[in-house]
């Protein structure tokens, strides 16, 4: 893969426009000491650049770019289109959004433009073009950053009209639309395209629903999600095209947000030159979930990604904004790199004096000095990354396990009514990902249309929606020797949330060798027990599939309630491969038992035979491989003996036999 950047970008969001020029000079001195070499600028400067409809003023931005260029920075230049200027909303109120409750918003906040506003599109594309024309030939501009953290919805009349056009393109006829949404239910038959209304609180929204924005017609809700994602993607493509008129080569990106629900990132990734994302775990986020999000971002294009934002110390917008403990920021940065990042960037470089992010961490705090714990850690990391700049970028993560992540399934599972409000898509995916994380087995998060043949094992939890072509692709994979693991709430509906008749898991039924008659939903205080063939047991909760064998082998049975003795976990030989079906949400011991059997069938190789509780991730280069060995536990852990004698890039010393790694300790070992 061609490297998008010549070195590891180390820096982050910089807002010199919020400060006098005497501060700029001091910033350059302090940043240089920390080995910072990049700056993301102009993210929220639309109002300053364009103070009125026909006036542009690039004077200050010229000065900032000249200063950064002189200091040999890599500049990530944003287009500023994530926050509307006040004059635009005043003059053209239709550019603002209308929310789910039907309230049209005034000027305020950010991410506040109606994605289907022609006024917004005109001014946004014009601004992106002017920026590219002015700065596109500057060699220090190494990446374009369009908008910022796309997200949100709009339910205005413009969006309603655009939604109808989108639906006509998808369904062609009203008969197909009515069939897809099953509008015979509740007598909702649509006879004219103009009768389609948006799924908001004024239409089919369900008041006090367990899931925000849920409606009585999940097919309608899912289509709106697809439409909204496509509409914002069209805005991204619009600005990208404006830039490409003047700059044909510089990579173009926007910052994603991990498992953010609102946008189909696999679809977005096809339009992006490099994936970038903002990583903000809370004080109690499991490290396995952080790793999963990194693997998802890498999996979007199956190539290294850019970390656009993380905090050097603390957030400001979470319920409890704890400080990162000594060494945590460094370890977290290396975890990011281990899973595929080629950059480490922060929000923000200097803490703002006012506004809602004034308490968000920064390289330079309000004290305005480099004599702080945070700065010393930033400097240490900067010095280390300088040494790695010609070593790590360009290396790749290779995985034998693919875990399916699909936004259509994300939307569909959480917008369906029943069987349990406890079924949350990301939680369910993470439950299975965690096994591979704990056992140091490489994972790539993959879309439903991935090349499955690249993986020894595919895990598809809660594959609720099976879209056209998926059945055939999965059957081919298993027939050719692949090991597939799927679970409860799989194979239930097609792409419009209409149920496959004939018993669950619908189109996967033959391959699974079972059929599910009923699904029992368990309240939070309830559970059942699964007894395995060897007599071991595991509690199970949330849902229980009441299934019958049709060729599959029962690996475990329910021990309680009226369905005691019925299969709970099965395995079915299909062609040269096997399909494991897990019929209930089990506790860790049960999940691990099943996945161990499946991994052994697939002959999945861990990165380290016994990680001793350490996180160990491997990146491969053309001539050398690099093992990232990290300790995120609350105790010192022994480095596996198989790594004894290997050289650590960070310390320059070889690992000694029996050597211990402290909490937040990191080693990058060369093979």
PDB file of C-alpha atoms in Angstrom, residues 137-302:
ATOM      1  CA  UNK A 137      -0.327  23.751  -4.437  1.00  0.00           C
ATOM      2  CA  UNK A 138       1.290  24.259  -1.015  1.00  0.00           C
ATOM      3  CA  UNK A 139       3.433  21.134  -0.430  1.00  0.00           C
ATOM      4  CA  UNK A 140       2.879  21.416   3.316  1.00  0.00           C
ATOM      5  CA  UNK A 141      -0.869  20.823   2.895  1.00  0.00           C
ATOM      6  CA  UNK A 142      -0.689  17.043   3.180  1.00  0.00           C
ATOM      7  CA  UNK A 143      -4.346  16.223   3.819  1.00  0.00           C
ATOM      8  CA  UNK A 144      -7.766  17.795   3.260  1.00  0.00           C
ATOM      9  CA  UNK A 145     -10.251  17.483   6.105  1.00  0.00           C
ATOM     10  CA  UNK A 146     -13.843  17.948   4.898  1.00  0.00           C
ATOM     11  CA  UNK A 147     -16.365  19.229   7.451  1.00  0.00           C
ATOM     12  CA  UNK A 148     -16.049  17.575  10.882  1.00  0.00           C
ATOM     13  CA  UNK A 149     -17.665  14.558  12.549  1.00  0.00           C
ATOM     14  CA  UNK A 150     -20.642  14.293  10.198  1.00  0.00           C
ATOM     15  CA  UNK A 151     -23.822  13.315  12.013  1.00  0.00           C
ATOM     16  CA  UNK A 152     -27.364  14.203  13.028  1.00  0.00           C
ATOM     17  CA  UNK A 153     -30.632  14.285  11.115  1.00  0.00           C
ATOM     18  CA  UNK A 154     -32.957  16.777   9.529  1.00  0.00           C
ATOM     19  CA  UNK A 155     -36.721  16.451   9.094  1.00  0.00           C
ATOM     20  CA  UNK A 156     -37.532  19.603   7.140  1.00  0.00           C
ATOM     21  CA  UNK A 157     -39.616  19.953   3.986  1.00  0.00           C
ATOM     22  CA  UNK A 158     -36.502  19.956   1.793  1.00  0.00           C
ATOM     23  CA  UNK A 159     -35.485  16.617   3.279  1.00  0.00           C
ATOM     24  CA  UNK A 160     -38.986  15.216   2.852  1.00  0.00           C
ATOM     25  CA  UNK A 161     -38.960  16.085  -0.850  1.00  0.00           C
ATOM     26  CA  UNK A 162     -35.463  14.675  -1.261  1.00  0.00           C
ATOM     27  CA  UNK A 163     -36.501  11.503   0.577  1.00  0.00           C
ATOM     28  CA  UNK A 164     -39.328  10.952  -1.916  1.00  0.00           C
ATOM     29  CA  UNK A 165     -36.873  11.311  -4.802  1.00  0.00           C
ATOM     30  CA  UNK A 166     -34.495   8.853  -3.102  1.00  0.00           C
ATOM     31  CA  UNK A 167     -37.339   6.362  -2.613  1.00  0.00           C
ATOM     32  CA  UNK A 168     -38.391   6.591  -6.262  1.00  0.00           C
ATOM     33  CA  UNK A 169     -34.832   5.801  -7.244  1.00  0.00           C
ATOM     34  CA  UNK A 170     -34.741   2.784  -4.943  1.00  0.00           C
ATOM     35  CA  UNK A 171     -38.199   1.282  -5.500  1.00  0.00           C
ATOM     36  CA  UNK A 172     -39.255   2.663  -8.899  1.00  0.00           C
ATOM     37  CA  UNK A 173     -42.956   1.988  -8.221  1.00  0.00           C
ATOM     38  CA  UNK A 174     -45.363   2.557  -5.354  1.00  0.00           C
ATOM     39  CA  UNK A 175     -46.299  -1.126  -5.442  1.00  0.00           C
ATOM     40  CA  UNK A 176     -42.715  -2.017  -4.566  1.00  0.00           C
ATOM     41  CA  UNK A 177     -42.599   0.647  -1.861  1.00  0.00           C
ATOM     42  CA  UNK A 178     -45.822  -0.591  -0.268  1.00  0.00           C
ATOM     43  CA  UNK A 179     -44.570  -4.172  -0.403  1.00  0.00           C
ATOM     44  CA  UNK A 180     -41.241  -3.224   1.186  1.00  0.00           C
ATOM     45  CA  UNK A 181     -42.855  -1.315   4.054  1.00  0.00           C
ATOM     46  CA  UNK A 182     -45.749  -3.766   4.423  1.00  0.00           C
ATOM     47  CA  UNK A 183     -48.160  -0.843   4.414  1.00  0.00           C
ATOM     48  CA  UNK A 184     -51.194  -3.127   4.579  1.00  0.00           C
ATOM     49  CA  UNK A 185     -50.399  -3.085   8.289  1.00  0.00           C
ATOM     50  CA  UNK A 186     -52.536  -0.381   9.933  1.00  0.00           C
ATOM     51  CA  UNK A 187     -53.942   0.594   6.529  1.00  0.00           C
ATOM     52  CA  UNK A 188     -50.939   2.720   5.540  1.00  0.00           C
ATOM     53  CA  UNK A 189     -51.056   2.085   1.789  1.00  0.00           C
ATOM     54  CA  UNK A 190     -49.353   4.892  -0.172  1.00  0.00           C
ATOM     55  CA  UNK A 191     -51.106   5.917  -3.408  1.00  0.00           C
ATOM     56  CA  UNK A 192     -48.979   8.939  -4.331  1.00  0.00           C
ATOM     57  CA  UNK A 193     -45.316   9.730  -3.714  1.00  0.00           C
ATOM     58  CA  UNK A 194     -46.352  13.006  -2.086  1.00  0.00           C
ATOM     59  CA  UNK A 195     -48.116  10.987   0.628  1.00  0.00           C
ATOM     60  CA  UNK A 196     -44.764   9.782   1.963  1.00  0.00           C
ATOM     61  CA  UNK A 197     -43.792  11.667   5.129  1.00  0.00           C
ATOM     62  CA  UNK A 198     -40.587  11.529   7.092  1.00  0.00           C
ATOM     63  CA  UNK A 199     -40.420   9.155  10.093  1.00  0.00           C
ATOM     64  CA  UNK A 200     -40.504  11.789  12.819  1.00  0.00           C
ATOM     65  CA  UNK A 201     -42.542  12.417  15.952  1.00  0.00           C
ATOM     66  CA  UNK A 202     -45.251  14.124  13.881  1.00  0.00           C
ATOM     67  CA  UNK A 203     -45.634  11.058  11.651  1.00  0.00           C
ATOM     68  CA  UNK A 204     -45.075   7.404  12.489  1.00  0.00           C
ATOM     69  CA  UNK A 205     -42.791   7.988  15.468  1.00  0.00           C
ATOM     70  CA  UNK A 206     -43.559   5.870  18.535  1.00  0.00           C
ATOM     71  CA  UNK A 207     -43.857   8.030  21.632  1.00  0.00           C
ATOM     72  CA  UNK A 208     -41.735   6.858  24.582  1.00  0.00           C
ATOM     73  CA  UNK A 209     -40.141   4.142  22.435  1.00  0.00           C
ATOM     74  CA  UNK A 210     -37.201   2.240  23.899  1.00  0.00           C
ATOM     75  CA  UNK A 211     -35.045   3.374  20.983  1.00  0.00           C
ATOM     76  CA  UNK A 212     -35.076   7.092  20.035  1.00  0.00           C
ATOM     77  CA  UNK A 213     -36.625   7.795  16.642  1.00  0.00           C
ATOM     78  CA  UNK A 214     -38.294   4.370  16.453  1.00  0.00           C
ATOM     79  CA  UNK A 215     -41.421   4.282  14.291  1.00  0.00           C
ATOM     80  CA  UNK A 216     -44.292   1.880  13.712  1.00  0.00           C
ATOM     81  CA  UNK A 217     -42.719   0.879  10.388  1.00  0.00           C
ATOM     82  CA  UNK A 218     -39.116  -0.250  10.768  1.00  0.00           C
ATOM     83  CA  UNK A 219     -38.711  -0.452   6.979  1.00  0.00           C
ATOM     84  CA  UNK A 220     -39.471   3.272   6.793  1.00  0.00           C
ATOM     85  CA  UNK A 221     -37.027   4.062   9.606  1.00  0.00           C
ATOM     86  CA  UNK A 222     -34.243   2.006   8.035  1.00  0.00           C
ATOM     87  CA  UNK A 223     -34.781   3.629   4.642  1.00  0.00           C
ATOM     88  CA  UNK A 224     -34.593   7.057   6.254  1.00  0.00           C
ATOM     89  CA  UNK A 225     -31.272   6.071   7.866  1.00  0.00           C
ATOM     90  CA  UNK A 226     -29.962   4.971   4.475  1.00  0.00           C
ATOM     91  CA  UNK A 227     -31.223   8.177   2.884  1.00  0.00           C
ATOM     92  CA  UNK A 228     -29.711  10.376   5.588  1.00  0.00           C
ATOM     93  CA  UNK A 229     -26.345   8.621   5.352  1.00  0.00           C
ATOM     94  CA  UNK A 230     -26.386   8.942   1.560  1.00  0.00           C
ATOM     95  CA  UNK A 231     -27.356  12.615   1.752  1.00  0.00           C
ATOM     96  CA  UNK A 232     -24.458  13.544   4.001  1.00  0.00           C
ATOM     97  CA  UNK A 233     -22.133  11.424   1.885  1.00  0.00           C
ATOM     98  CA  UNK A 234     -23.273  13.418  -1.144  1.00  0.00           C
ATOM     99  CA  UNK A 235     -22.240  16.591   0.721  1.00  0.00           C
ATOM    100  CA  UNK A 236     -18.807  15.058   1.353  1.00  0.00           C
ATOM    101  CA  UNK A 237     -18.470  14.070  -2.319  1.00  0.00           C
ATOM    102  CA  UNK A 238     -19.583  17.566  -3.350  1.00  0.00           C
ATOM    103  CA  UNK A 239     -16.766  19.214  -1.386  1.00  0.00           C
ATOM    104  CA  UNK A 240     -14.316  16.559  -2.547  1.00  0.00           C
ATOM    105  CA  UNK A 241     -15.160  17.336  -6.175  1.00  0.00           C
ATOM    106  CA  UNK A 242     -14.696  21.053  -5.523  1.00  0.00           C
ATOM    107  CA  UNK A 243     -11.226  20.386  -4.089  1.00  0.00           C
ATOM    108  CA  UNK A 244     -10.246  18.038  -6.914  1.00  0.00           C
ATOM    109  CA  UNK A 245     -10.771  20.789  -9.490  1.00  0.00           C
ATOM    110  CA  UNK A 246      -7.621  22.421  -8.118  1.00  0.00           C
ATOM    111  CA  UNK A 247      -5.784  19.659  -6.246  1.00  0.00           C
ATOM    112  CA  UNK A 248      -5.680  16.262  -7.919  1.00  0.00           C
ATOM    113  CA  UNK A 249      -3.447  14.351  -5.491  1.00  0.00           C
ATOM    114  CA  UNK A 250      -3.602  15.386  -1.818  1.00  0.00           C
ATOM    115  CA  UNK A 251      -5.490  12.788   0.279  1.00  0.00           C
ATOM    116  CA  UNK A 252      -8.995  13.777   1.333  1.00  0.00           C
ATOM    117  CA  UNK A 253     -10.693  12.551   4.517  1.00  0.00           C
ATOM    118  CA  UNK A 254     -13.178  13.383   7.223  1.00  0.00           C
ATOM    119  CA  UNK A 255     -13.141  12.296  10.849  1.00  0.00           C
ATOM    120  CA  UNK A 256     -15.366   9.349  11.719  1.00  0.00           C
ATOM    121  CA  UNK A 257     -16.494   8.239  15.165  1.00  0.00           C
ATOM    122  CA  UNK A 258     -15.992   4.483  15.473  1.00  0.00           C
ATOM    123  CA  UNK A 259     -19.293   2.646  15.863  1.00  0.00           C
ATOM    124  CA  UNK A 260     -21.353   5.826  15.389  1.00  0.00           C
ATOM    125  CA  UNK A 261     -24.832   4.674  14.447  1.00  0.00           C
ATOM    126  CA  UNK A 262     -25.939   7.362  12.034  1.00  0.00           C
ATOM    127  CA  UNK A 263     -23.762   6.747   8.957  1.00  0.00           C
ATOM    128  CA  UNK A 264     -22.899   3.660   6.927  1.00  0.00           C
ATOM    129  CA  UNK A 265     -19.132   4.001   7.199  1.00  0.00           C
ATOM    130  CA  UNK A 266     -18.386   1.078   4.868  1.00  0.00           C
ATOM    131  CA  UNK A 267     -20.202   2.996   2.119  1.00  0.00           C
ATOM    132  CA  UNK A 268     -18.443   6.225   3.069  1.00  0.00           C
ATOM    133  CA  UNK A 269     -15.025   4.558   3.028  1.00  0.00           C
ATOM    134  CA  UNK A 270     -15.273   3.984  -0.733  1.00  0.00           C
ATOM    135  CA  UNK A 271     -15.208   7.766  -1.236  1.00  0.00           C
ATOM    136  CA  UNK A 272     -12.368   8.506   1.195  1.00  0.00           C
ATOM    137  CA  UNK A 273      -8.658   8.402   0.377  1.00  0.00           C
ATOM    138  CA  UNK A 274      -7.687   7.613   3.953  1.00  0.00           C
ATOM    139  CA  UNK A 275      -9.828   6.698   6.959  1.00  0.00           C
ATOM    140  CA  UNK A 276      -9.546   8.927  10.005  1.00  0.00           C
ATOM    141  CA  UNK A 277     -11.415   8.811  13.272  1.00  0.00           C
ATOM    142  CA  UNK A 278     -11.759  10.367  16.730  1.00  0.00           C
ATOM    143  CA  UNK A 279     -11.139   8.064  19.697  1.00  0.00           C
ATOM    144  CA  UNK A 280     -12.691   9.150  22.999  1.00  0.00           C
ATOM    145  CA  UNK A 281     -13.222   6.213  25.374  1.00  0.00           C
ATOM    146  CA  UNK A 282     -14.638   7.013  28.794  1.00  0.00           C
ATOM    147  CA  UNK A 283     -13.025   6.164  32.106  1.00  0.00           C
ATOM    148  CA  UNK A 284     -14.679   2.724  32.139  1.00  0.00           C
ATOM    149  CA  UNK A 285     -14.682   1.734  28.450  1.00  0.00           C
ATOM    150  CA  UNK A 286     -13.252  -1.788  28.105  1.00  0.00           C
ATOM    151  CA  UNK A 287      -9.911  -1.806  26.283  1.00  0.00           C
ATOM    152  CA  UNK A 288     -11.295  -4.581  24.109  1.00  0.00           C
ATOM    153  CA  UNK A 289     -14.046  -2.234  22.874  1.00  0.00           C
ATOM    154  CA  UNK A 290     -11.474   0.456  22.054  1.00  0.00           C
ATOM    155  CA  UNK A 291      -9.469  -2.150  20.122  1.00  0.00           C
ATOM    156  CA  UNK A 292     -12.618  -3.294  18.291  1.00  0.00           C
ATOM    157  CA  UNK A 293     -13.318   0.239  17.094  1.00  0.00           C
ATOM    158  CA  UNK A 294      -9.747   0.562  15.824  1.00  0.00           C
ATOM    159  CA  UNK A 295     -10.139  -2.720  13.953  1.00  0.00           C
ATOM    160  CA  UNK A 296     -13.431  -1.474  12.504  1.00  0.00           C
ATOM    161  CA  UNK A 297     -11.818   1.727  11.256  1.00  0.00           C
ATOM    162  CA  UNK A 298      -8.948  -0.244   9.741  1.00  0.00           C
ATOM    163  CA  UNK A 299     -11.412  -2.705   8.238  1.00  0.00           C
ATOM    164  CA  UNK A 300     -13.343   0.028   6.400  1.00  0.00           C
ATOM    165  CA  UNK A 301     -10.666   0.039   3.684  1.00  0.00           C
ATOM    166  CA  UNK A 302      -8.576  -2.860   5.031  1.00  0.00           C
TER     167      UNK A 302
END
